[in-house]
Every structure is written in structure tokens, then in C-alpha cells.
Amino acid sequence: MKTLYEATTKATGGRSGKIESVDGPLNHKLAVPKSMGGEGGNGTNPEQFFGAAYAACFGGALQAVAKNEKVKIKEEELSVTAIIGFCKDDDGFCLEATLDCYIPGVDIKTGEDLVEKAHEMCPFSKATRDNITVTLNLLLDE
């Protein structure tokens, strides 16, 4: 395995502290949502960061797969919305993810094929495979 890039991020103060990247561009206050017993407020939370990262990475995988398959897509209109659930089960806490993928201009068969292949390629999908429930949805033009 060859490392192409490394990101270093530090969290201080747990879920109600702050996070920052060592190189500077990421610097955010954290807040525990009210539904999890926190005060809520204007801070963000780990699930939002995970969802944003997963959605962006999965979108990049969709673009790469489309290019590999020679499928023309409107890259600027492609979107992935990640819904990350913080859950409680018999073993404690866990996550679940739903990825709503919008690929304008493709038919259902092509879209489903792109989404499945992106799920195989995406590093976040690989990291979550067999660890959390991931639901993939293809959103179509109306």
C-alpha cells in the first residue's frame, strides 16, 4: 500500500470540545445534540463531519466510475446526501448511513450500476463494509 496523502486532525474536549486540522483550514466548535442529552447549540458533531466526508468521497467515486465506464454525467449537478444515524444496539452505540445519490441524465440501470461500482471503489465504503449498515439510494429526475 502506498500512502498518497495524510490528514492530521486533533479533537480536544470530546463531543463538546473542538476539532482542528494541524495544517489550519479545519477549525470547528463541537456540540452534543439535544437528542443525545446535550445542549445543542451552533456547534457541529462527529456525525455531520463523517457524513460530509463520506458524501464527498462517494461523489468522487461516482465521477471516477462514470469516467471509467465512459458514461457522460453532469458532474457539477451530481450530488450525494449522507444521512448518518447515531444508534444504540445491544452492544452499545453504532452508526448507520444512508447515501442518497443524484446522478442527473442517467437511466435507472446505468445509475444503479454506477452507484454499486462506486460503493466498491469508495474508501469510506470500504472502511464501513461489514461494520455499519449502509443503504444506497438512487434519486432520479422527475
XYZ file of C-alpha atoms in Angstrom:
142
model
C 0.000 0.000 0.000
C 1.309 3.434 -0.957
C 0.081 6.429 1.061
C -0.820 9.289 -1.292
C -1.955 11.796 1.340
C -2.267 12.068 5.097
C -4.511 14.415 7.039
C -3.891 15.122 10.711
C -6.814 16.314 12.796
C -6.985 16.854 16.547
C -10.073 16.715 18.778
C -9.919 18.406 22.181
C -12.649 18.135 24.818
C -14.569 15.184 23.368
C -18.001 15.719 21.798
C -18.427 19.176 23.324
C -14.927 20.459 22.592
C -13.392 21.428 19.273
C -11.682 19.886 16.283
C -8.931 21.320 14.141
C -6.660 20.176 11.376
C -2.976 20.593 12.074
C -2.491 22.487 8.780
C -5.203 25.018 9.670
C -8.247 25.059 7.358
C -10.467 22.936 9.621
C -11.349 24.540 12.957
C -14.783 23.945 14.456
C -16.556 24.039 17.798
C -18.415 20.844 18.687
C -21.799 20.486 20.380
C -23.732 17.468 21.589
C -27.236 17.384 20.014
C -30.187 17.706 22.403
C -31.482 14.290 21.291
C -28.264 12.811 22.682
C -28.546 14.619 26.020
C -26.511 17.680 25.071
C -27.271 21.365 24.947
C -27.379 21.529 21.155
C -26.321 24.937 20.013
C -24.408 26.108 16.992
C -21.517 23.620 17.165
C -21.262 20.676 14.825
C -20.846 16.999 15.688
C -18.820 13.989 14.523
C -21.737 12.514 12.590
C -22.016 15.662 10.469
C -18.300 15.557 9.688
C -18.436 11.851 8.872
C -21.462 12.403 6.628
C -19.825 15.292 4.795
C -16.624 13.316 4.251
C -18.444 10.160 3.139
C -20.715 12.102 0.747
C -17.789 13.949 -0.858
C -15.688 10.814 -1.206
C -18.602 8.792 -2.618
C -19.318 11.584 -5.114
C -15.711 11.420 -6.252
C -16.010 7.649 -6.638
C -19.167 8.127 -8.744
C -17.274 10.539 -11.001
C -14.348 8.116 -11.340
C -16.602 5.157 -12.133
C -18.556 7.164 -14.708
C -15.290 8.166 -16.371
C -14.005 4.555 -16.327
C -17.302 3.322 -17.799
C -17.357 6.171 -20.363
C -20.734 7.373 -19.054
C -21.265 11.097 -19.509
C -22.692 12.715 -16.396
C -23.255 16.312 -15.383
C -20.531 16.380 -12.712
C -21.493 19.833 -11.463
C -25.052 18.623 -10.764
C -24.174 15.222 -9.279
C -24.879 15.100 -5.558
C -24.636 12.678 -2.669
C -26.538 13.354 0.540
C -25.377 11.316 3.537
C -27.736 10.699 6.429
C -25.733 9.377 9.381
C -27.586 7.811 12.283
C -26.080 7.506 15.762
C -27.784 4.404 17.141
C -27.932 2.248 20.228
C -27.998 -1.534 19.981
C -27.404 -4.500 22.300
C -23.628 -3.961 22.101
C -23.708 -0.225 22.845
C -23.567 2.524 20.255
C -23.180 2.251 16.495
C -23.620 4.195 13.271
C -25.762 3.713 10.207
C -25.520 5.522 6.882
C -27.871 6.235 4.013
C -26.447 7.705 0.817
C -28.950 9.411 -1.497
C -27.210 9.662 -4.878
C -28.478 12.025 -7.556
C -26.943 11.465 -10.995
C -28.863 13.612 -13.467
C -29.364 12.374 -17.003
C -28.794 8.647 -16.474
C -31.359 5.873 -16.684
C -32.142 3.627 -13.712
C -29.968 0.688 -14.851
C -26.939 2.898 -15.541
C -27.432 4.833 -12.302
C -27.700 1.688 -10.184
C -24.597 0.256 -11.859
C -22.621 3.456 -11.163
C -23.742 3.539 -7.515
C -22.854 -0.139 -6.910
C -19.427 0.239 -8.539
C -18.766 3.465 -6.602
C -19.630 1.600 -3.385
C -16.924 -0.940 -4.245
C -14.373 1.793 -5.043
C -15.005 4.442 -2.355
C -12.511 4.263 0.555
C -15.237 5.242 3.051
C -17.456 2.417 1.775
C -14.532 0.027 2.110
C -13.893 1.220 5.667
C -17.536 0.771 6.683
C -18.165 -2.519 4.868
C -19.429 -5.179 7.286
C -19.111 -2.648 10.135
C -22.218 -0.494 9.760
C -25.435 -0.677 7.777
C -25.131 1.386 4.602
C -28.224 1.960 2.461
C -27.705 3.204 -1.096
C -30.467 5.120 -2.870
C -30.534 6.380 -6.448
C -32.588 9.556 -6.863
C -33.977 10.107 -10.348
C -35.083 13.134 -12.319
C -38.809 13.680 -12.003
